[in-house]
Coordinates of C-alpha atoms and ligand atoms in Angstrom, one line a residue:
X10 CA 32.1 69.0 79.7
X11 CA 34.3 69.9 82.6
X12 CA 32.9 70.0 86.2
X13 CA 34.4 73.3 87.9
X14 CA 34.3 74.8 91.4
X15 CA 34.9 78.3 92.3
X16 CA 36.1 79.2 95.8
X17 CA 36.0 82.9 96.3
X18 CA 33.5 83.3 93.5
X19 CA 32.4 86.8 94.7
X20 CA 35.8 88.3 94.4
X21 CA 38.0 90.1 91.8
X22 CA 39.8 87.0 90.7
X23 CA 36.4 84.7 91.2
X24 CA 34.4 87.3 89.1
X25 CA 37.0 87.1 86.3
X26 CA 36.8 83.4 86.3
X27 CA 33.0 83.5 86.1
X28 CA 33.2 85.8 83.3
X29 CA 35.2 83.3 81.3
X30 CA 33.3 80.2 82.2
X31 CA 29.8 81.9 81.5
X32 CA 31.0 82.6 78.0
X33 CA 31.3 78.8 77.4
X34 CA 28.2 77.2 78.8
X35 CA 28.7 74.3 76.6
X36 CA 32.2 73.5 78.1
X37 CA 31.7 73.8 81.7
X38 CA 29.2 72.4 84.4
X39 CA 29.6 74.3 87.8
X40 CA 29.6 72.2 90.8
X41 CA 30.0 74.9 93.5
X42 CA 30.5 78.5 94.1
X43 CA 31.5 79.9 97.5
X44 CA 31.8 83.4 98.9
X45 CA 31.4 85.1 102.3
X46 CA 29.5 88.4 102.9
X47 CA 28.4 89.2 99.5
X48 CA 25.2 87.1 99.3
X49 CA 23.5 88.9 96.5
X50 CA 26.3 88.3 94.0
X51 CA 26.7 84.6 95.2
X52 CA 23.0 83.9 94.7
X53 CA 22.9 85.7 91.4
X54 CA 26.0 83.9 90.1
X55 CA 24.9 80.5 91.5
X56 CA 21.6 80.9 89.4
X57 CA 22.9 82.0 86.3
X58 CA 25.6 79.4 86.4
X59 CA 23.3 76.6 87.4
X60 CA 25.6 75.5 90.3
X61 CA 24.6 72.6 92.4
X62 CA 25.8 74.1 95.7
X63 CA 26.4 77.7 96.9
X64 CA 28.2 78.2 100.1
X65 CA 28.8 81.3 102.3
X66 CA 31.9 81.1 104.7
X67 CA 29.8 82.9 107.5
X68 CA 27.5 80.7 109.5
X69 CA 25.2 83.8 110.3
X70 CA 24.6 84.3 106.6
X71 CA 23.0 80.9 106.0
X72 CA 19.3 82.1 106.1
X73 CA 20.1 85.0 103.9
X74 CA 21.5 82.7 101.2
X75 CA 18.9 80.1 101.7
X76 CA 16.2 82.8 101.1
X77 CA 17.9 84.1 98.1
X78 CA 18.1 80.7 96.5
X79 CA 14.6 79.5 97.4
X80 CA 12.8 77.3 94.9
X81 CA 16.0 77.0 92.7
X82 CA 16.9 73.5 93.8
X83 CA 20.5 74.9 94.5
X84 CA 21.9 73.3 97.6
X85 CA 23.0 75.7 100.2
X86 CA 25.5 75.7 103.2
X87 CA 27.4 78.0 105.5
X88 CA 30.6 78.1 107.6
X89 CA 34.3 77.4 107.0
X90 CA 33.8 73.7 107.0
X91 CA 31.0 73.8 104.5
X92 CA 33.5 75.7 102.2
X93 CA 36.1 73.0 102.7
X94 CA 33.5 70.3 101.9
X95 CA 32.4 72.2 98.8
X96 CA 36.2 72.1 97.8
X97 CA 36.2 68.3 98.4
X98 CA 33.2 67.6 96.2
X99 CA 34.0 66.0 92.8
X100 CA 35.2 68.4 90.2
X101 CA 37.7 68.4 87.5
X102 CA 38.9 71.8 87.9
X103 CA 38.8 74.2 91.0
X104 CA 39.6 77.9 91.3
X105 CA 40.9 78.9 94.8
X106 CA 40.3 82.7 94.8
X107 CA 39.5 83.1 98.5
X108 CA 41.5 85.9 100.1
X109 CA 43.9 85.1 102.8
X110 CA 44.7 82.3 105.2
X111 CA 41.0 81.1 105.0
X112 CA 42.0 79.7 101.7
X113 CA 44.4 77.1 103.1
X114 CA 42.0 74.4 104.3
X115 CA 39.7 74.5 101.3
X116 CA 42.8 74.5 99.0
X117 CA 44.1 71.3 100.7
X118 CA 40.8 69.7 100.4
X119 CA 40.6 70.4 96.7
X120 CA 44.2 69.1 96.3
X121 CA 43.4 65.8 98.2
X122 CA 40.4 65.2 96.0
X123 CA 42.8 65.3 93.0
X124 CA 42.0 66.9 89.6
X125 CA 43.4 70.4 88.7
X126 CA 43.7 73.3 91.1
X127 CA 44.0 76.8 89.8
X128 CA 45.6 78.7 92.7
X129 CA 45.3 82.4 92.8
X130 CA 45.2 82.1 96.8
X131 CA 49.1 82.8 97.2
X132 CA 48.7 82.6 101.0
X133 CA 48.2 78.8 100.8
X134 CA 51.8 78.4 99.4
X135 CA 53.3 81.0 101.6
X136 CA 51.9 79.3 104.8
X137 CA 52.2 75.8 103.8
X138 CA 54.1 75.6 100.5
X139 CA 55.9 72.2 101.2
X140 CA 52.8 70.5 102.7
X141 CA 50.7 71.7 99.7
X142 CA 53.2 70.6 97.1
X143 CA 53.8 67.3 98.8
X144 CA 50.0 66.6 99.2
X145 CA 49.5 67.4 95.5
X146 CA 52.2 65.0 94.5
X147 CA 50.6 62.3 96.7
X148 CA 47.2 62.9 95.5
X149 CA 48.2 63.2 91.8
X150 CA 46.6 66.7 91.6
X151 CA 47.9 69.3 89.4
X152 CA 48.3 72.8 90.8
X153 CA 48.4 75.7 88.1
X154 CA 49.6 79.1 89.2
X155 CA 47.1 81.9 88.8
X156 CA 49.2 84.8 90.3
X157 CA 49.9 86.6 86.9
X158 CA 53.8 86.5 87.6
X159 CA 53.8 82.8 88.4
X160 CA 51.6 82.0 85.4
X161 CA 54.1 83.9 83.4
X162 CA 57.0 81.8 84.8
X163 CA 55.0 78.6 84.4
X164 CA 54.4 79.3 80.8
X165 CA 58.0 80.4 80.1
X166 CA 59.1 77.1 81.6
X167 CA 57.1 75.1 79.2
X168 CA 59.2 72.5 77.4
X169 CA 62.4 73.6 79.3
X170 CA 64.5 71.5 81.6
X171 CA 64.1 73.2 85.1
X172 CA 67.8 72.2 86.0
X173 CA 68.8 74.8 83.5
X174 CA 67.2 77.8 85.1
X175 CA 69.4 80.2 86.7
X176 CA 67.1 82.8 88.2
X177 CA 63.4 84.0 88.2
X178 CA 62.6 87.7 87.7
X179 CA 59.2 88.9 89.2
X180 CA 58.1 92.2 88.0
X181 CA 56.1 94.7 90.2
X182 CA 54.3 97.7 89.3
X183 CA 55.5 99.6 92.3
X184 CA 52.0 100.1 93.6
X185 CA 50.1 103.2 94.5
X186 CA 52.9 105.2 96.1
X187 CA 55.8 104.3 93.8
X188 CA 56.3 108.0 93.0
X189 CA 55.5 109.6 96.3
X190 CA 58.3 111.1 98.5
X191 CA 59.3 108.9 101.3
X192 CA 58.4 111.5 103.8
X193 CA 54.8 111.5 102.7
X194 CA 54.4 107.7 103.0
X195 CA 53.7 107.6 106.8
X196 CA 50.5 109.6 106.2
X197 CA 49.1 107.7 103.4
X198 CA 45.5 106.9 103.8
X199 CA 43.6 103.6 103.3
X200 CA 41.8 105.2 100.4
X201 CA 45.2 106.1 98.7
X202 CA 46.6 102.8 99.3
X203 CA 43.6 101.2 97.9
X204 CA 44.0 102.4 94.2
X205 CA 46.2 100.5 92.1
X206 CA 47.9 102.3 89.0
X207 CA 47.5 99.3 86.6
X208 CA 45.4 96.6 88.1
X209 CA 41.8 96.2 89.3
X210 CA 42.1 93.9 92.2
X211 CA 40.5 93.2 95.7
X212 CA 41.4 95.9 98.3
X213 CA 43.6 93.7 100.3
X214 CA 46.0 92.7 97.6
X215 CA 46.0 96.3 96.2
X216 CA 47.1 97.6 99.5
X217 CA 49.8 94.9 99.7
X218 CA 50.9 95.9 96.3
X219 CA 51.5 99.7 97.6
X220 CA 53.5 98.4 100.6
X221 CA 55.2 95.4 98.5
X222 CA 54.0 92.7 100.9
X223 CA 52.3 91.3 97.9
X224 CA 55.6 91.0 96.0
X225 CA 57.2 89.5 99.2
X226 CA 54.5 86.8 99.3
X227 CA 55.0 86.3 95.6
X228 CA 58.9 85.6 96.2
X229 CA 58.0 82.9 98.6
X230 CA 55.3 81.5 96.3
X231 CA 57.8 81.3 93.4
X232 CA 60.2 79.5 95.8
X233 CA 57.6 77.1 96.7
X234 CA 56.2 76.5 93.2
X235 CA 59.4 76.2 91.1
X236 CA 61.9 75.0 93.8
X237 CA 64.5 77.6 93.2
X238 CA 66.5 78.9 96.1
X239 CA 65.7 82.4 97.4
X240 CA 69.0 83.7 96.1
X241 CA 67.9 82.9 92.5
X242 CA 64.7 84.9 92.8
X243 CA 64.9 88.7 92.0
X244 CA 62.3 91.5 91.9
X245 CA 62.4 94.3 89.3
X246 CA 60.1 97.4 89.4
X247 CA 58.3 97.6 85.8
X248 CA 55.7 100.4 86.2
X249 CA 53.9 99.4 82.9
X250 CA 52.9 96.0 84.2
X251 CA 53.2 94.5 80.6
X252 CA 56.0 92.1 81.2
X253 CA 54.8 89.8 84.0
X254 CA 58.0 87.8 84.8
X255 CA 61.4 86.6 83.2
X256 CA 63.0 83.4 83.4
X257 CA 66.9 83.4 83.1
X258 CA 68.6 80.3 81.9
X259 CA 72.2 79.3 82.4
X260 CA 73.2 80.3 79.0
X261 CA 72.2 83.9 79.9
X262 CA 69.0 83.8 77.8
X263 CA 65.8 85.6 79.3
X264 CA 62.5 84.5 78.5
X265 CA 59.8 87.1 79.2
X266 CA 56.0 86.8 79.3
X267 CA 54.0 89.8 78.1
X268 CA 50.4 90.6 78.2
X269 CA 47.9 93.4 79.2
X270 CA 47.3 93.6 83.0
X271 CA 44.1 91.5 83.0
X272 CA 43.9 88.6 85.3
X273 CA 41.8 86.9 82.5
X274 CA 45.2 86.0 80.8
X275 CA 46.3 83.8 83.8
X276 CA 42.9 82.5 84.8
X277 CA 42.1 81.7 81.1
X278 CA 45.6 79.9 80.7
X279 CA 44.8 77.7 83.9
X280 CA 41.2 77.1 82.7
X281 CA 42.5 75.9 79.2
X282 CA 45.6 74.2 80.1
X283 CA 47.3 72.2 78.6
X284 CA 45.8 73.8 75.4
X285 CA 45.4 77.6 74.7
X286 CA 42.1 78.9 73.6
X287 CA 41.0 82.4 72.5
X288 CA 40.6 85.0 75.3
X289 CA 38.7 88.2 75.4
X290 CA 41.9 90.3 76.4
X291 CA 43.4 93.3 74.9
X292 CA 46.1 92.4 72.3
X293 CA 49.1 94.4 72.9
X294 CA 50.3 97.1 70.3
X295 CA 53.9 97.3 71.3
X296 CA 54.6 100.2 68.5
X297 CA 51.9 102.1 70.3
X298 CA 53.4 101.4 73.6
X299 CA 56.8 102.5 72.5
X300 CA 58.9 101.7 75.5
X301 CA 59.2 99.4 78.6
X302 CA 60.9 100.6 81.7
X303 CA 62.6 98.8 84.6
X304 CA 64.2 99.8 87.8
X305 CA 65.5 98.1 91.0
X306 CA 63.1 98.3 93.9
X307 CA 64.2 100.9 96.6
X308 CA 64.7 99.2 100.0
X309 CA 63.7 102.3 101.9
X310 CA 60.3 102.7 100.0
X311 CA 59.5 98.9 100.3
X312 CA 60.9 97.5 103.7
X313 CA 58.4 94.6 103.4
X314 CA 60.1 93.2 100.4
X315 CA 63.4 92.1 102.1
X316 CA 61.3 90.0 104.7
X317 CA 60.8 87.4 102.0
X318 CA 64.3 86.3 102.0
X319 CA 64.5 86.4 105.7
X320 CA 61.5 84.1 105.9
X321 CA 62.9 81.8 103.6
X322 CA 66.3 81.7 105.3
X323 CA 64.5 80.9 108.5
X324 CA 62.4 78.3 106.8
X325 CA 60.1 75.8 108.6
X326 CA 56.7 77.5 109.7
X327 CA 58.0 81.0 109.2
X328 CA 56.1 81.5 106.0
X329 CA 52.8 80.9 108.1
X330 CA 54.0 83.2 110.7
X331 CA 54.9 85.9 108.2
X332 CA 51.5 85.6 106.3
X333 CA 49.6 85.8 109.6
X334 CA 51.6 88.8 110.9
X335 CA 51.0 90.6 107.6
X336 CA 47.2 90.0 107.7
X337 CA 47.0 91.4 111.4
X338 CA 49.1 94.4 110.3
X339 CA 46.9 95.0 107.2
X340 CA 43.7 94.8 109.5
X341 CA 45.2 97.2 111.8
X342 CA 46.0 99.7 108.8
X343 CA 42.5 99.1 107.6
X344 CA 41.1 99.9 111.0
X345 CA 43.2 103.0 111.0
X346 CA 45.0 102.0 114.2
X347 CA 48.4 102.2 112.7
X348 CA 50.0 104.1 109.9
X349 CA 50.8 102.6 106.3
X350 CA 54.5 102.5 107.3
X351 CA 53.8 100.8 110.5
X352 CA 52.8 97.5 108.7
X353 CA 56.3 96.6 107.8
X354 CA 57.5 97.3 111.4
X355 CA 54.6 95.3 112.9
X356 CA 55.8 92.2 110.7
X357 CA 59.5 92.5 111.1
X358 CA 59.1 92.9 115.0
X359 CA 56.7 89.9 115.1
X360 CA 59.3 87.8 113.2
X361 CA 62.0 89.1 115.7
X362 CA 60.0 87.8 118.5
X363 CA 59.4 84.5 116.9
X364 CA 62.8 83.9 115.7
X365 CA 63.8 83.3 119.4
X366 CA 60.5 81.6 120.4
X367 CA 61.1 78.0 121.3
X368 CA 57.2 77.4 121.5
X369 CA 57.2 77.9 117.9
X370 CA 57.1 74.6 116.0
X371 CA 60.0 73.7 113.5
X372 CA 62.2 76.4 112.1
X373 CA 65.2 76.0 109.6
X374 CA 65.5 75.8 106.0
X375 CA 66.5 72.1 106.2
X376 CA 64.0 71.3 109.1
X377 CA 61.4 68.4 108.7
X378 CA 58.3 69.5 106.6
X379 CA 55.9 71.2 109.0
X380 CA 52.6 69.3 109.3
X381 CA 49.3 71.2 109.0
X382 CA 48.9 71.5 112.9
X383 CA 52.5 73.1 112.9
X384 CA 51.4 75.6 110.4
X385 CA 48.1 76.4 112.1
X386 CA 49.8 76.7 115.5
X387 CA 52.4 79.1 113.8
X388 CA 49.5 81.1 112.3
X389 CA 47.9 81.4 115.9
X390 CA 51.1 82.4 117.6
X391 CA 52.1 85.0 115.2
X392 CA 48.5 86.5 115.1
X393 CA 48.8 86.8 118.9
X394 CA 52.3 88.3 118.8
X395 CA 51.5 90.7 115.9
X396 CA 48.4 91.9 117.8
X397 CA 50.6 92.6 120.8
X398 CA 53.1 94.6 118.6
X399 CA 50.2 96.5 117.3
X400 CA 48.8 97.2 120.8
X401 CA 52.3 98.5 121.9
X402 CA 52.6 100.7 118.9
X403 CA 49.4 102.6 119.7
X404 CA 50.3 103.2 123.5
Ligands
NDP513 P1 38.7 89.7 96.9 O1 38.8 90.3 98.2 O2 38.1 90.4 95.8 O3 37.6 88.4 97.1 C1 38.0 87.3 98.0 C2 37.1 86.4 98.1 O4 37.1 85.6 99.1 C3 35.6 86.7 98.0 O5 34.9 85.8 97.4 C4 35.2 86.8 99.4 O6 33.7 86.5 99.7 C5 35.9 85.4 99.8 N1 36.2 85.4 101.3 C6 36.5 86.6 102.2 N2 36.9 86.1 103.4 C7 36.5 84.7 103.3 C8 36.8 83.6 104.3 N3 37.1 84.0 105.7 N4 36.4 82.5 104.1 C9 36.2 82.0 102.7 N5 36.0 83.0 101.7 C10 36.3 84.3 102.1 O7 40.2 89.1 96.6 P2 40.9 88.9 95.3 O8 39.9 88.3 94.1 O9 41.5 90.1 95.0 O10 42.1 87.9 95.8 C11 41.7 86.4 95.8 C12 43.2 85.8 95.9 O11 43.9 86.0 94.8 C13 44.1 86.4 97.1 O12 44.9 85.4 97.6 C14 45.0 87.3 96.2 O13 46.2 87.5 96.8 C15 45.1 86.5 94.8 N6 45.2 87.4 93.7 C16 44.5 88.1 93.3 C17 44.7 88.9 92.2 C18 43.8 90.1 91.7 O14 43.8 90.5 90.6 N7 42.9 90.3 92.4 C19 46.1 88.8 91.4 C20 46.8 87.7 91.9 C21 46.5 86.8 93.0 P3 32.8 87.9 99.7 O15 33.4 88.8 98.8 O16 31.5 87.4 99.4 O17 32.9 88.5 101.1
MG514 MG1 50.7 89.0 91.3

């Protein structure tokens, strides 16, 4: 029986994780589930999984959650620090499926506690990759990637010598606007950006897929997880979303990972690692599929993508700044304050301002490892600068 905790249980990845865990009650005992605003779902799942603890990240939701779980004996807590405390409680396996930079502190708690962290929250690695990997090393924790591309790379690397890897190729569906004419993009609405051609995911990552900010985050995530230089990471548009990633070795061989676009593949792999167990996912019929297509991403359509290599070049806390600026730009788009195409401009202008900012702690690819305070400070400064850029854009 393994003890598991699910952070971000009420979200898209959290729900897919619960789907797999709930099918095997004899194998898993649930320590804690956390969510934010969706109290009905959080309480429902805490009950059906028999969790010991349920936590909402919102202080003001405490009474609502407590009332929903009255009489069950399930402990209830609220607020960001309660989420981090939930992550620190003993567990063998923790899923971090919180969205955004809010996943960083709970993720670090779970890593410090040891055991296995299944990491869907890519923002953790983008903001503080070196710190996260070093903390895992010290604590003896295992980090298993859950992002489908990174799980694919991880699987293709099994049994291989990392020194023989020449390049990583991450595939991208191209998102909602891959076939739109470029002049229509500026008028794309929140609703249009929120519908993904292949994957069912949370709204924020779906919009980030349309803009390719998601893939930019994933390039940085891959660099942090697998230690390859930015120049060895490539992105390829693959509209069918069946090949999730490829690893190229120094003899020219490419190992590809294929599977249906269903997050339960990557989540299930992390849940059953180091073994494999049957998963309730579609088996691909390649004869029926017939053909797989690939093309290079167009820089004009996806200006956000190139920012990943710039961030890696500048190093230090730039990843934290990049993610924070991206979150501000996305919030502004969601609030209909800026246009879809403005998001990349907001982030790139924010980075321009930060590159020359001497108040920003630690820059440079060879600089010392940023500490947690450096990361949090860079996040705060970037959010302020990005908000100013948004304001100026609206004037
Ligand atoms: P969702 O938006 O569907 O879910 C996010 C989860 O985080 C919910 O449980 C939400 O609670 C909770 N949450 C929101 N804000 C906070 C906060 N401030 N503090 C703590 N918890 C919070 O996201 P996804 O499941 O789509 O994505 C989760 C992570 O996984 C992201 O980092 C994403 O990039 C990554 N990922 C997702 C994939 C997918 O298929 N969806 C694929 C690959 C990676 P509530 O709903 O109760 O408000
Ligand atoms: Mg992905």
